Amino acid sequence: MKKILFFTGLILLLPFYIKAQKSPVYELYKQKYPDAHAVRLLEERKIDISLKDNEILITQDILEEDLYLDKAATYGSKRSINYSSFFDIESVEASSLLYENGKYNELEVKDFVEKDEMDRSFYDDSKSINFIYPSLQPGAKSKLKYREKIKNPRFLNSFYFADFKPIIKSKVTISVDKNISLKFKEFNTDGVNINFSEKEKRGKKIYTWEATDIDEYTLDSGSPNFRNTFPHIIPIITEYKSGDKKIKLLENVSDLYGWYYSLVKNINTDEADEELKKIVTILTKDKKTDLEKVKAIYYWVQENIKYIAFEYALGGFIPREANDVFNKKYGDCKDNSSILYEMLDIAGLKGNLTWIGTRSIPYKYEEVPTPVVDNHMILSYLDGDKVYFLDATGRYISIDMPSSFIQGKEALISVNEKDFLIKKVPIIEAKKNTIVDSTFINIEDNVIKGSGNFKLSGYPKIDFFNALEAEKNIKGVKDMYTRELRKGNNKFLVDDFKEINKYDYDKDFVVAYTFNIKDYVNSLEEETFINLNLDRRLSSLKSKEDRKSDREYRYKSNEKCITVLQIPEHKTPEYIPDNFSISNDFFSCSIKYTQKENTIIYELIVDQDFIFLTLEQQKELNKLIKKVEKNFKEVIILKDKK
């Protein structure tokens, strides 16, 4: 009887035993990459570029094979392939491979669902094919194979040799007609094992890149975009031969600009809407200079034309008519630039349509003269040698500041059909992005009571205004001020506040407020201890010690905190900390104490003169901030008068 039960138990456990079997390839890569959730065994792209009837035809065959190393396989089950009017998906095959009885058995995906992708846009023509790999589990594989047709040769894809998981083999092959000229731009490939080969076969040139054993890449929070780190190539079709003629496509910036200009040259040909003309007249009638007129129009567009990203086919590149944008009161970046351009024209002023990439795109126009170099449109206004970069998609951006996410980027400025300028957007200096918090405090029954003036300029002001817009009632606003102005401890409360220059584009924003902080002052017999380092936001600039990647910040800034302590009548200072300062090439901080009559004045100044830090610079900054934090612990000691 015991033997029968034992045999029955084996039968019951057999399915679990089979399910728990792992392949040799799993054991190999689980040991090699113990912390990885998955490994890409193969990523292969075969690109064919042909010439037929003087038209360039491009197809891509893409193959991906992944091996799953832990329970996160479940999260890898859902997959999607994106496409749009520029990219067609002609065929898709997908399957799971489960290891059983010493071999992999294939389960094909049967159901593919197409849907519009409108998660982040009002409307665009992006679509996706969605499916689920069946029965994925640790040790299983997935296989995806699809063919993509690229309809416009200017949109030839970049190819990346790295991912957020290890890649065992990555290969791209480009077969191109001998009458089509290609060039290639490589980025971040130093130190990566990539083999390149070139040959001719049957009237085509064949270029091949193959990389092996590439470790996973890690990007910490706040890291620059992956394009700054991942090794990749950008193939560019420069020209092609049609009969005896050579037709340029994207050999240089002039070719890219020529195509861009062809898409915008015919906008706003209709007479401007009469109501729009009236608005321009009202906005500019009392303005004495052209720049004042530009400013008035620019601020009106920011205030009245809502930014909503939506694209359809070439609508992603062609601005809509200003009259349409005016009547709808919304538009994307190109549309906002279109109405701004038209309104300046009504006022007898010239704006310049401008293409630009955000800071997520690291390329320059000369090195990559293709549409991958930019993703945004603004308007430029040229005033002598001064260029004003007007981004009407934002709110509360003053005329002398670009939007923060294009700082340091190249701008391609349209002048006329043939001429253009490439200008670099400035990085706004720290002293224009200021936070000044001045407080006056008293000690009453071991409770701090005080009043303050909180003043913002530049990007911090813009951020604050955008946050204020989200608050719908006075309680929400007060809670926000309690949160943002917090100092001392978590018992800080704003009692009352008054806002000055709220939502003003040019003037500093000021909040006059009163507050109290309970349980912050300590007393022992005749001595009272108080720490005047009430605001310690500086610590947020520190990076984690285990960080592995560079760090990018939105803007430079300068912060000043001033606290004036009214010395109680029955007290006298026994100890005031020493002054302190520290600095390097990109950061400085100082703490100063001054006794003046019956007050002690504390002043903290922090200058953040950077928007990008390497790992080594982050470590250096951490050391400096730790020294500052040590001084943050210093306290003033007051003793009873005799």
XYZ file of C-alpha atoms in Angstrom:
642
model
C 0.000 0.000 0.000
C 2.850 2.406 0.826
C 4.492 1.660 -2.544
C 1.264 2.491 -4.409
C 0.904 5.790 -2.555
C 4.556 6.654 -3.238
C 4.132 5.887 -6.953
C 0.907 7.960 -7.049
C 2.778 10.845 -5.420
C 5.421 10.695 -8.124
C 2.720 10.915 -10.804
C 1.154 13.937 -9.098
C 4.518 15.666 -8.814
C 5.615 14.853 -12.357
C 3.963 17.901 -14.046
C 5.647 20.206 -11.532
C 8.957 18.431 -12.090
C 8.655 18.839 -15.840
C 7.609 22.473 -15.448
C 10.611 23.127 -13.215
C 13.057 21.793 -15.835
C 15.495 24.429 -17.031
C 17.472 24.419 -20.246
C 21.275 24.572 -20.427
C 21.002 28.030 -22.002
C 18.954 29.210 -19.011
C 21.488 27.807 -16.533
C 24.305 29.488 -18.464
C 22.834 32.989 -18.502
C 21.241 32.783 -15.055
C 24.727 32.199 -13.697
C 26.318 34.854 -15.924
C 23.664 37.522 -15.233
C 22.216 36.649 -11.788
C 20.531 40.056 -11.345
C 18.996 40.308 -14.809
C 15.296 39.625 -15.373
C 15.814 38.678 -19.013
C 18.471 38.341 -21.677
C 18.119 39.207 -25.339
C 19.648 36.260 -27.126
C 19.374 37.811 -30.561
C 18.373 41.149 -31.996
C 18.684 41.287 -35.748
C 17.571 43.864 -38.268
C 17.849 43.370 -42.031
C 17.250 46.551 -43.993
C 16.782 46.538 -47.737
C 16.993 49.860 -49.606
C 16.063 49.592 -53.262
C 15.371 51.939 -56.148
C 12.341 51.277 -58.317
C 10.874 53.713 -60.855
C 13.012 56.473 -59.320
C 11.458 55.827 -55.909
C 13.347 54.617 -52.850
C 11.748 51.574 -51.231
C 12.801 50.526 -47.718
C 11.821 47.404 -45.811
C 13.084 46.163 -42.457
C 12.921 42.598 -41.216
C 13.265 42.554 -37.437
C 13.891 39.518 -35.271
C 14.003 39.476 -31.465
C 14.594 36.452 -29.243
C 14.475 36.840 -25.441
C 15.183 34.455 -22.575
C 13.438 35.056 -19.239
C 15.419 34.456 -16.060
C 12.935 35.012 -13.232
C 9.267 35.535 -12.374
C 9.303 38.888 -14.159
C 8.627 36.788 -17.261
C 4.951 37.455 -16.566
C 5.485 41.176 -17.082
C 7.171 40.492 -20.407
C 4.080 38.741 -21.730
C 2.414 41.892 -23.055
C 4.037 43.331 -26.152
C 3.196 45.945 -28.723
C 4.662 47.172 -32.013
C 4.112 50.814 -32.885
C 3.617 52.229 -36.346
C 2.171 55.284 -38.089
C 1.558 56.767 -41.521
C 5.335 56.785 -42.076
C 5.842 53.158 -41.026
C 3.679 50.222 -42.094
C 3.777 46.798 -40.454
C 3.399 44.256 -43.231
C 3.624 40.998 -41.255
C 3.990 39.832 -37.661
C 4.848 36.462 -36.165
C 5.277 35.855 -32.433
C 5.583 32.811 -30.202
C 6.582 31.517 -26.795
C 9.048 28.671 -26.446
C 8.682 26.476 -23.335
C 11.367 24.039 -22.269
C 9.928 20.562 -21.702
C 11.393 17.076 -21.948
C 14.816 18.354 -22.956
C 13.704 20.652 -25.765
C 11.891 23.901 -26.508
C 8.315 23.593 -27.751
C 6.777 26.519 -29.609
C 3.399 28.114 -28.839
C 2.350 30.581 -31.520
C 0.536 33.812 -30.755
C -2.851 33.696 -32.452
C -4.463 36.995 -31.510
C -3.114 40.387 -32.580
C -5.098 43.506 -31.685
C -4.647 46.874 -33.381
C -5.434 50.071 -31.510
C -4.890 53.815 -31.714
C -2.251 55.241 -29.393
C -3.725 58.370 -27.808
C -2.413 58.091 -24.273
C -0.223 61.169 -24.455
C -1.855 63.141 -27.248
C -5.149 64.736 -28.087
C -4.934 62.898 -31.388
C -2.256 61.483 -33.594
C -1.986 58.712 -36.165
C 0.207 56.441 -34.042
C -1.146 52.925 -33.831
C 0.043 49.718 -32.278
C -0.282 45.987 -32.739
C -0.736 44.346 -29.350
C -0.430 40.717 -28.307
C 0.385 38.450 -25.377
C 3.042 35.747 -25.315
C 1.361 32.622 -23.865
C 2.619 30.832 -20.747
C 5.853 32.771 -20.219
C 7.756 31.580 -17.152
C 11.353 31.508 -15.910
C 13.423 29.608 -18.471
C 11.007 30.315 -21.328
C 11.862 32.194 -24.505
C 9.907 34.555 -26.706
C 10.380 35.117 -30.408
C 9.135 38.074 -32.427
C 9.515 38.565 -36.149
C 7.965 41.350 -38.188
C 8.440 43.324 -41.388
C 8.247 47.099 -41.461
C 7.948 49.321 -44.494
C 9.425 52.820 -44.248
C 7.457 55.118 -46.535
C 9.718 58.154 -46.378
C 13.472 57.541 -46.824
C 14.230 60.474 -44.518
C 12.934 58.379 -41.602
C 15.474 55.590 -41.729
C 15.708 54.296 -38.149
C 18.544 54.488 -35.672
C 19.819 51.121 -34.483
C 20.858 50.552 -30.861
C 23.347 47.902 -29.772
C 22.307 48.059 -26.111
C 19.261 47.824 -23.892
C 18.230 47.699 -20.251
C 18.940 43.980 -20.363
C 22.037 42.069 -21.528
C 22.268 41.379 -25.264
C 24.110 38.280 -26.408
C 24.112 39.113 -30.109
C 23.016 42.245 -31.930
C 23.263 42.517 -35.687
C 22.161 44.953 -38.359
C 22.584 44.421 -42.090
C 21.847 47.103 -44.663
C 21.593 46.113 -48.325
C 21.451 49.176 -50.532
C 21.117 49.709 -54.273
C 24.386 50.841 -55.866
C 22.675 54.048 -57.093
C 21.841 55.095 -53.530
C 24.503 56.746 -51.355
C 24.609 56.171 -47.614
C 26.623 57.549 -44.745
C 26.627 56.410 -41.156
C 26.995 58.240 -37.881
C 28.161 56.282 -34.837
C 27.509 57.342 -31.251
C 28.845 55.952 -27.954
C 30.508 52.991 -29.676
C 33.978 53.376 -28.125
C 34.807 50.344 -26.042
C 31.921 48.302 -27.463
C 32.769 45.099 -29.303
C 31.242 45.863 -32.707
C 32.516 44.233 -35.890
C 31.837 46.038 -39.166
C 32.087 44.627 -42.661
C 31.286 45.876 -46.144
C 30.901 43.997 -49.435
C 29.149 44.076 -52.804
C 26.764 41.415 -54.033
C 24.442 41.393 -57.043
C 24.591 45.116 -57.648
C 24.094 46.030 -53.989
C 26.373 47.203 -51.240
C 25.955 45.278 -48.015
C 26.970 46.802 -44.698
C 26.973 44.685 -41.550
C 27.481 45.546 -37.879
C 27.602 42.787 -35.303
C 28.047 43.156 -31.554
C 28.261 40.404 -28.939
C 27.979 40.058 -25.161
C 26.795 43.544 -24.300
C 25.984 44.042 -20.627
C 22.756 45.720 -19.595
C 22.764 49.497 -19.358
C 21.486 51.260 -16.266
C 20.026 54.748 -16.168
C 19.324 56.181 -12.740
C 16.585 58.701 -12.049
C 17.451 62.057 -13.560
C 19.926 60.616 -16.052
C 20.307 62.149 -19.505
C 18.302 60.438 -22.234
C 19.459 56.966 -23.275
C 20.637 58.391 -26.617
C 23.521 59.957 -24.695
C 24.712 56.560 -23.498
C 23.511 53.672 -25.664
C 25.866 52.725 -28.527
C 24.025 53.229 -31.809
C 24.315 54.067 -35.470
C 22.207 56.418 -37.570
C 22.182 55.526 -41.281
C 21.523 58.504 -43.576
C 20.570 58.373 -47.252
C 22.482 61.321 -48.679
C 21.535 61.117 -52.379
C 20.463 58.777 -55.147
C 20.908 58.554 -58.885
C 17.892 58.797 -61.160
C 18.936 58.342 -64.781
C 21.818 60.744 -65.297
C 20.746 63.009 -62.430
C 21.861 62.944 -58.821
C 19.107 63.837 -56.414
C 20.155 65.030 -52.975
C 18.188 63.807 -50.008
C 19.981 64.466 -46.712
C 23.610 65.109 -47.495
C 23.796 68.239 -45.362
C 21.710 70.678 -43.302
C 20.686 72.573 -46.454
C 18.924 69.432 -47.705
C 17.064 68.958 -44.427
C 16.133 72.634 -44.315
C 14.958 72.531 -47.942
C 12.543 69.724 -47.093
C 11.388 71.414 -43.903
C 10.797 74.684 -45.746
C 8.769 72.927 -48.451
C 6.374 71.801 -45.715
C 5.808 75.278 -44.242
C 6.112 77.664 -47.183
C 2.422 77.642 -48.007
C 0.940 78.133 -44.548
C -1.159 81.182 -43.655
C -1.821 82.219 -47.253
C -5.424 83.182 -46.478
C -6.336 86.621 -45.140
C -6.066 86.742 -41.368
C -9.272 86.511 -39.365
C -10.684 89.997 -38.665
C -11.095 89.237 -34.973
C -7.447 88.171 -34.805
C -6.424 91.463 -36.431
C -8.412 93.393 -33.825
C -6.671 91.546 -31.005
C -3.247 92.346 -32.463
C -4.215 96.012 -32.763
C -5.371 96.146 -29.139
C -2.258 94.352 -27.899
C 0.196 96.624 -29.704
C -1.465 100.064 -29.793
C 0.292 101.493 -26.717
C 3.631 99.749 -27.246
C 6.553 102.018 -28.088
C 9.066 99.483 -29.427
C 8.902 96.441 -31.674
C 10.144 94.227 -28.824
C 7.300 95.422 -26.581
C 4.854 94.481 -29.352
C 6.429 91.054 -29.728
C 6.252 90.542 -25.984
C 2.559 91.468 -25.793
C 1.670 89.086 -28.622
C 3.847 86.297 -27.258
C 2.285 86.463 -23.801
C -1.221 86.538 -25.295
C -0.573 83.309 -27.244
C 0.799 81.584 -24.140
C -2.239 82.699 -22.184
C -4.965 81.990 -24.738
C -3.883 79.134 -27.018
C -3.873 75.859 -25.144
C -1.067 73.462 -25.989
C -2.268 69.987 -26.964
C 0.011 67.596 -28.844
C -1.718 66.015 -31.789
C -0.319 64.844 -35.092
C -1.486 63.116 -38.227
C 0.869 62.054 -41.016
C 2.728 65.153 -42.248
C 0.627 67.105 -39.767
C 3.461 66.196 -37.438
C 5.631 68.520 -39.524
C 3.259 71.048 -41.113
C 1.791 73.802 -38.930
C -1.953 74.329 -39.159
C -3.410 77.582 -40.413
C -3.312 80.419 -37.881
C -7.016 81.143 -38.438
C -7.900 77.564 -37.493
C -5.694 77.673 -34.410
C -7.249 80.998 -33.376
C -10.806 79.720 -33.732
C -10.125 76.437 -31.921
C -7.934 78.063 -29.253
C -5.609 75.068 -29.119
C -2.722 73.599 -31.070
C 0.546 71.715 -30.907
C 4.008 73.296 -30.992
C 3.862 73.967 -34.743
C 0.360 75.435 -34.509
C 1.301 77.744 -31.648
C 4.287 78.888 -33.691
C 2.017 79.395 -36.714
C -0.410 81.732 -34.951
C 2.445 83.594 -33.270
C 4.101 84.024 -36.687
C 0.853 85.330 -38.207
C 0.143 87.735 -35.355
C 3.616 89.240 -35.661
C 3.069 89.577 -39.383
C -0.222 91.421 -38.769
C 1.725 93.801 -36.527
C 4.268 94.390 -39.299
C 6.921 92.284 -37.572
C 8.862 89.261 -38.766
C 9.020 86.023 -36.836
C 11.114 83.065 -37.935
C 9.830 79.507 -37.774
C 12.410 77.447 -35.926
C 13.060 73.729 -35.608
C 14.783 72.494 -32.473
C 15.401 69.330 -30.504
C 14.713 69.105 -26.802
C 17.522 68.136 -24.444
C 16.488 64.483 -24.814
C 18.095 64.568 -28.289
C 21.896 64.958 -28.156
C 22.682 65.489 -31.847
C 23.821 68.581 -33.754
C 22.414 69.562 -37.133
C 25.737 69.265 -38.969
C 26.380 65.735 -37.706
C 22.847 64.354 -38.174
C 20.953 66.367 -40.832
C 17.833 64.180 -40.589
C 14.467 64.482 -38.798
C 15.878 62.560 -35.807
C 17.840 65.697 -34.855
C 14.793 67.625 -33.620
C 11.300 67.104 -32.237
C 9.965 70.575 -31.528
C 9.069 73.866 -33.218
C 9.230 77.378 -31.803
C 9.402 80.887 -33.225
C 12.504 83.049 -33.164
C 12.555 86.828 -33.207
C 15.753 88.473 -34.403
C 16.516 91.860 -32.882
C 19.924 92.836 -34.255
C 22.389 90.286 -32.908
C 19.973 89.207 -30.196
C 17.796 86.133 -30.774
C 14.638 85.627 -28.723
C 13.488 81.992 -28.653
C 9.699 82.073 -28.265
C 8.086 78.805 -27.197
C 4.352 79.441 -27.014
C 3.610 75.893 -25.813
C 4.543 76.955 -22.296
C 2.988 79.256 -19.747
C 4.487 82.190 -17.874
C 7.732 82.110 -19.907
C 9.164 85.620 -20.144
C 10.435 86.801 -23.506
C 14.091 86.774 -22.473
C 14.052 83.102 -21.415
C 13.751 79.986 -23.575
C 11.738 77.049 -22.280
C 13.989 75.125 -19.895
C 14.058 71.923 -21.961
C 15.762 73.548 -24.981
C 18.598 75.256 -23.076
C 21.935 74.616 -24.756
C 20.361 73.173 -27.903
C 20.924 74.190 -31.516
C 18.030 75.923 -33.255
C 17.470 75.798 -37.029
C 16.013 79.217 -37.838
C 14.217 79.829 -41.131
C 15.161 83.092 -42.886
C 13.772 82.519 -46.385
C 13.492 79.738 -48.947
C 17.265 79.314 -49.278
C 18.728 80.808 -46.135
C 18.698 79.658 -42.535
C 20.635 80.193 -39.336
C 21.842 77.722 -36.723
C 21.949 79.398 -33.321
C 22.619 77.896 -29.926
C 20.025 78.519 -27.245
C 21.730 79.930 -24.143
C 21.794 78.171 -20.794
C 20.231 80.642 -18.395
C 22.643 81.706 -15.669
C 21.912 80.797 -12.069
C 21.339 84.357 -10.849
C 18.258 84.674 -13.091
C 16.649 81.625 -11.482
C 16.431 82.739 -7.885
C 14.649 81.656 -4.745
C 14.886 84.136 -1.895
C 13.157 83.284 1.388
C 13.475 85.999 4.066
C 11.928 85.297 7.456
C 11.645 87.195 10.720
C 11.071 84.995 13.769
C 10.316 85.282 17.472
C 10.350 82.683 20.218
C 7.114 82.620 22.201
C 6.728 79.874 24.813
C 9.160 77.666 22.880
C 7.076 78.089 19.711
C 8.552 79.891 16.714
C 6.271 82.494 15.245
C 7.328 84.400 12.207
C 6.620 86.247 9.013
C 8.317 85.823 5.686
C 8.728 86.985 2.121
C 9.203 84.256 -0.468
C 10.428 85.634 -3.815
C 10.840 83.674 -7.065
C 12.216 84.537 -10.485
C 13.021 82.649 -13.681
C 12.334 78.933 -13.975
C 11.491 78.391 -10.277
C 8.756 81.004 -10.682
C 7.409 79.267 -13.810
C 7.355 75.914 -12.001
C 5.543 77.464 -9.039
C 2.919 79.127 -11.242
C 2.210 75.863 -13.043
C 1.807 74.099 -9.690
C -0.500 76.860 -8.416
C -2.731 76.487 -11.477
C -3.464 72.914 -10.451
C -4.873 73.997 -7.078
C -8.618 74.596 -7.324
C -9.437 76.226 -3.980
C -7.928 78.350 -1.214
C -7.335 75.340 1.050
C -5.337 73.612 -1.648
C -3.246 76.741 -2.184
C -2.598 77.121 1.557
C -1.633 73.453 1.834
C 0.729 73.947 -1.060
C 2.422 76.877 0.647
C 2.724 74.896 3.877
C 4.357 72.126 1.887
C 6.645 74.268 -0.293
C 7.707 76.751 2.392
C 8.213 74.124 5.080
C 11.074 74.822 7.425
C 12.258 73.586 10.793
C 10.178 70.426 11.155
C 6.964 68.803 9.960
C 4.923 70.899 12.423
C 5.474 73.978 10.296
C 2.167 75.663 9.407
C 1.365 78.679 7.256
C -1.130 80.856 9.128
C -1.831 83.411 6.428
C -0.418 84.542 3.085
C -0.652 87.281 0.485
C 0.362 86.811 -3.160
C 2.047 89.622 -5.109
C 2.512 89.573 -8.923
C 0.794 86.209 -9.198
C 0.991 84.861 -12.771
C 2.966 87.919 -13.938
C 5.342 87.055 -16.771
C 8.036 89.644 -16.065
C 7.926 90.569 -12.388
C 9.213 88.494 -9.495
C 6.525 86.523 -7.671
C 6.334 87.288 -3.958
C 4.410 85.541 -1.200
C 4.159 87.419 2.097
C 3.239 84.892 4.793
C 3.040 84.246 8.501
C 3.773 80.910 10.104
C 4.451 79.003 13.294
C 6.629 76.001 14.163
C 5.885 73.972 17.280
C 8.349 71.781 19.157
C 11.407 73.202 17.416
C 13.081 75.204 20.186
C 14.788 73.306 23.035
C 15.436 74.689 26.502
C 17.482 73.371 29.393
C 17.530 75.279 32.672
C 18.762 78.780 31.771
C 19.753 77.969 28.169
C 17.699 77.960 24.972
C 18.895 76.152 21.845
C 17.723 77.046 18.348
C 18.972 75.989 14.930
C 18.538 78.772 12.362
C 19.163 76.410 9.444
C 15.423 76.186 8.895
C 15.552 75.242 5.198
C 17.663 72.244 4.187
C 16.455 71.664 0.614
C 20.081 71.670 -0.464
C 20.280 67.993 0.505
C 18.040 67.116 -2.454
C 20.950 67.898 -4.791
C 22.887 64.928 -3.422
C 23.101 61.767 -5.506
C 22.812 58.264 -4.114
C 26.144 56.648 -3.396
C 25.368 53.649 -5.628
C 24.411 55.796 -8.612
C 25.882 54.554 -11.894
C 25.042 57.231 -14.452
C 25.428 60.931 -15.121
C 22.763 63.306 -13.861
C 20.904 66.079 -15.608
C 19.168 68.988 -13.892
C 16.473 71.189 -15.399
C 18.210 74.492 -14.818
C 20.842 76.366 -12.847
C 19.641 78.212 -9.774
C 20.590 80.508 -6.943
C 18.938 80.214 -3.533
C 19.162 82.577 -0.592
C 17.605 81.981 2.822
C 17.717 84.789 5.368
C 16.416 84.362 8.919
C 16.328 87.218 11.385
C 15.887 86.029 14.987
C 14.529 88.513 17.512
C 16.466 87.814 20.707
C 14.022 87.551 23.631
C 14.334 90.445 26.072
C 15.406 88.212 28.934
C 18.008 86.370 26.869
C 21.496 87.107 25.606
C 23.609 85.143 23.071
C 26.021 82.690 24.644
C 27.154 80.947 21.461
C 26.874 81.897 17.785
C 28.347 79.467 15.233
C 31.239 80.465 13.004
C 30.677 81.495 9.421
C 31.216 78.843 6.776
C 31.796 78.740 3.027
C 32.725 76.098 0.484
C 32.953 76.040 -3.313
C 34.332 74.454 -6.445
C 34.017 75.218 -10.175
C 30.273 74.538 -10.335
C 28.899 74.899 -6.817
C 29.223 77.236 -3.869
C 27.566 77.575 -0.493
C 28.040 79.994 2.364
C 26.526 80.373 5.832
C 26.893 83.655 7.655
C 25.823 84.734 11.157
C 25.639 88.395 12.158
C 24.566 89.850 15.494
C 22.992 93.263 15.066
C 21.550 95.008 18.106
C 18.869 92.661 19.483
C 18.793 90.328 16.479
C 20.850 87.489 15.039
C 20.824 87.332 11.241
C 21.413 84.033 9.497
C 22.134 83.975 5.757
C 22.474 80.874 3.558
C 23.444 81.294 -0.106
C 23.584 78.329 -2.499
C 24.736 78.724 -6.092
C 23.985 75.730 -8.350
C 25.974 76.572 -11.486
C 25.315 73.360 -13.426
C 22.665 71.456 -15.337
C 24.777 68.354 -15.944
C 27.100 66.371 -13.691
C 29.265 63.360 -14.452
C 29.569 60.580 -11.887
C 32.840 62.041 -10.615
C 31.303 65.499 -10.296
C 28.346 64.038 -8.391
C 30.735 62.429 -5.921
C 32.542 65.733 -5.518
C 29.237 67.542 -4.955
C 28.150 64.959 -2.391
C 31.330 65.601 -0.376
C 30.710 69.334 -0.423
C 27.082 68.988 0.634
C 28.016 66.662 3.481
C 30.280 69.390 4.819
C 27.412 71.862 4.536
C 25.055 69.455 6.301
C 27.531 69.203 9.166
C 27.210 72.962 9.565
C 23.427 72.680 9.342
C 23.583 71.021 12.772
C 25.053 74.099 14.418
C 22.794 75.797 16.979
C 22.625 79.189 18.604
C 22.625 79.139 22.405
C 20.814 81.861 24.299
C 21.106 82.188 28.058
C 19.139 84.075 30.656
C 20.347 87.539 31.522
C 21.693 87.905 35.004
